[in-house]
Amino acid sequence: QVQLVESGGGLVQAGDSLRLSCAASGRTFSRYAMAWFRQAPGKEREFVATISSSGGSTYYADSVKGRFTISRDNAKNTVYLQMNSLKPEDTSVYYCALGLSATRTMNYLYWGQGTQVTVSS
């Protein structure tokens, strides 16, 4: 069983930055791909970014490319999402996920409970 715990969300103004963290339990974190998804009220959960097990490959949604950066520290069992130049439309609950491959689909094995990010205009 793996537990994922997100942190770092909050209320910021447009143009500000935030860094989300997701800490994973278990000793095999480095074998798995990690991803961030988000879900705004009344909308479906959508892909944000994913990173391969080694960290050598990353993929982003077009809406965040150039503003967000996903990274991981396998020694700390943690994945990060650095979010810069935040926009009101980035307001969502952000979820981290752990899976067998770095995919844009929802095909992940474990999910965190989510952390709220609110961007005011």
Short mmCIF file of C-alpha atoms in Angstrom, two decimals:
data_model
loop_
_atom_site.label_atom_id
_atom_site.label_comp_id
_atom_site.label_asym_id
_atom_site.label_seq_id
_atom_site.Cartn_x
_atom_site.Cartn_y
_atom_site.Cartn_z
CA GLN A 1 0.00 0.00 0.00
CA VAL A 2 1.26 3.47 -0.91
CA GLN A 3 0.12 6.72 0.63
CA LEU A 4 0.54 10.04 -1.13
CA VAL A 5 0.27 13.28 0.83
CA GLU A 6 0.18 16.62 -0.98
CA SER A 7 1.08 19.95 0.57
CA GLY A 8 1.89 23.50 -0.43
CA GLY A 9 -1.43 24.71 -1.73
CA GLY A 10 -2.90 28.05 -0.79
CA LEU A 11 -4.37 31.36 -1.87
CA VAL A 12 -2.17 33.53 -4.09
CA GLN A 13 -2.57 36.40 -6.51
CA ALA A 14 -2.26 36.16 -10.27
CA GLY A 15 1.40 36.17 -11.29
CA ASP A 16 2.59 34.62 -8.04
CA SER A 17 4.34 31.27 -7.61
CA LEU A 18 3.67 28.19 -5.51
CA ARG A 19 5.47 24.90 -5.07
CA LEU A 20 3.44 21.81 -4.37
CA SER A 21 4.97 18.75 -2.77
CA CYS A 22 3.78 15.16 -2.67
CA ALA A 23 5.40 12.78 -0.22
CA ALA A 24 5.05 9.07 -0.83
CA SER A 25 5.30 6.25 1.67
CA GLY A 26 7.03 3.01 0.80
CA ARG A 27 10.49 2.01 -0.30
CA THR A 28 9.90 1.61 -4.03
CA PHE A 29 9.09 5.20 -4.96
CA SER A 30 11.97 5.37 -7.42
CA ARG A 31 10.44 2.60 -9.55
CA TYR A 32 7.31 4.56 -10.37
CA ALA A 33 6.26 7.43 -12.53
CA MET A 34 4.56 10.34 -10.81
CA ALA A 35 2.06 12.87 -12.04
CA TRP A 36 0.00 15.89 -11.10
CA PHE A 37 -3.64 16.31 -12.06
CA ARG A 38 -6.12 19.00 -11.14
CA GLN A 39 -9.85 19.37 -10.86
CA ALA A 40 -11.79 22.59 -10.79
CA PRO A 41 -15.36 22.78 -9.43
CA GLY A 42 -17.82 21.34 -11.92
CA LYS A 43 -15.09 20.10 -14.24
CA GLU A 44 -13.43 16.78 -14.89
CA ARG A 45 -10.02 15.98 -13.49
CA GLU A 46 -7.34 16.92 -15.99
CA PHE A 47 -3.71 16.08 -16.57
CA VAL A 48 -1.11 18.68 -15.59
CA ALA A 49 2.34 17.05 -15.69
CA THR A 50 4.10 13.74 -15.35
CA ILE A 51 7.64 12.56 -14.72
CA SER A 52 9.28 9.21 -15.33
CA SER A 53 10.69 7.08 -12.55
CA SER A 54 14.23 8.34 -13.10
CA GLY A 55 13.16 11.91 -13.68
CA GLY A 56 14.64 11.85 -17.15
CA SER A 57 11.38 12.42 -18.98
CA THR A 58 8.69 14.97 -18.30
CA TYR A 59 5.46 15.88 -20.09
CA TYR A 60 3.12 18.80 -19.59
CA ALA A 61 -0.34 19.89 -20.52
CA ASP A 62 -0.26 22.69 -23.07
CA SER A 63 -2.03 24.98 -20.61
CA VAL A 64 0.89 24.88 -18.15
CA LYS A 65 3.89 24.34 -20.42
CA GLY A 66 6.54 26.94 -19.77
CA ARG A 67 5.01 27.96 -16.42
CA PHE A 68 5.00 24.74 -14.38
CA THR A 69 7.89 22.38 -13.69
CA ILE A 70 7.60 18.87 -12.31
CA SER A 71 10.58 17.34 -10.53
CA ARG A 72 11.31 14.56 -8.08
CA ASP A 73 13.75 13.67 -5.35
CA ASN A 74 13.88 9.89 -5.09
CA ALA A 75 15.99 10.06 -1.96
CA LYS A 76 13.14 11.92 -0.25
CA ASN A 77 10.28 9.99 -1.90
CA THR A 78 8.87 13.32 -3.01
CA VAL A 79 7.61 14.85 -6.23
CA TYR A 80 7.23 18.59 -6.71
CA LEU A 81 5.26 20.92 -8.91
CA GLN A 82 6.73 24.39 -9.22
CA MET A 83 4.02 26.71 -10.48
CA ASN A 84 5.01 30.15 -11.76
CA SER A 85 3.01 32.95 -13.34
CA LEU A 86 -0.16 31.58 -11.87
CA LYS A 87 -3.47 32.52 -13.46
CA PRO A 88 -7.00 32.48 -12.04
CA GLU A 89 -7.80 29.57 -14.35
CA ASP A 90 -5.19 27.50 -12.49
CA THR A 91 -7.51 27.47 -9.50
CA SER A 92 -8.22 23.81 -8.72
CA VAL A 93 -7.63 21.00 -6.33
CA TYR A 94 -4.29 19.48 -7.29
CA TYR A 95 -3.73 15.74 -6.94
CA CYS A 96 -0.55 13.74 -7.21
CA ALA A 97 -0.60 10.21 -8.55
CA LEU A 98 1.77 7.25 -8.73
CA GLY A 99 1.84 4.78 -11.58
CA LEU A 100 3.74 2.35 -13.73
CA SER A 101 4.39 4.76 -16.59
CA ALA A 102 4.42 8.47 -17.24
CA THR A 103 1.15 8.89 -19.05
CA ARG A 104 -1.29 11.74 -19.61
CA THR A 105 -4.21 9.42 -18.94
CA MET A 106 -5.79 8.66 -15.56
CA ASN A 107 -4.10 5.24 -15.50
CA TYR A 108 -2.34 5.60 -12.13
CA LEU A 109 -2.31 3.19 -9.22
CA TYR A 110 -2.52 5.54 -6.25
CA TRP A 111 -3.81 9.05 -5.69
CA GLY A 112 -3.35 11.64 -3.00
CA GLN A 113 -6.15 13.47 -1.23
CA GLY A 114 -5.51 16.74 -3.02
CA THR A 115 -4.44 20.25 -2.09
CA GLN A 116 -6.37 23.41 -2.95
CA VAL A 117 -4.77 26.12 -5.06
CA THR A 118 -6.70 29.35 -5.44
CA VAL A 119 -5.46 32.17 -7.64
CA SER A 120 -7.16 35.52 -7.30
CA SER A 121 -7.19 38.11 -10.08
#
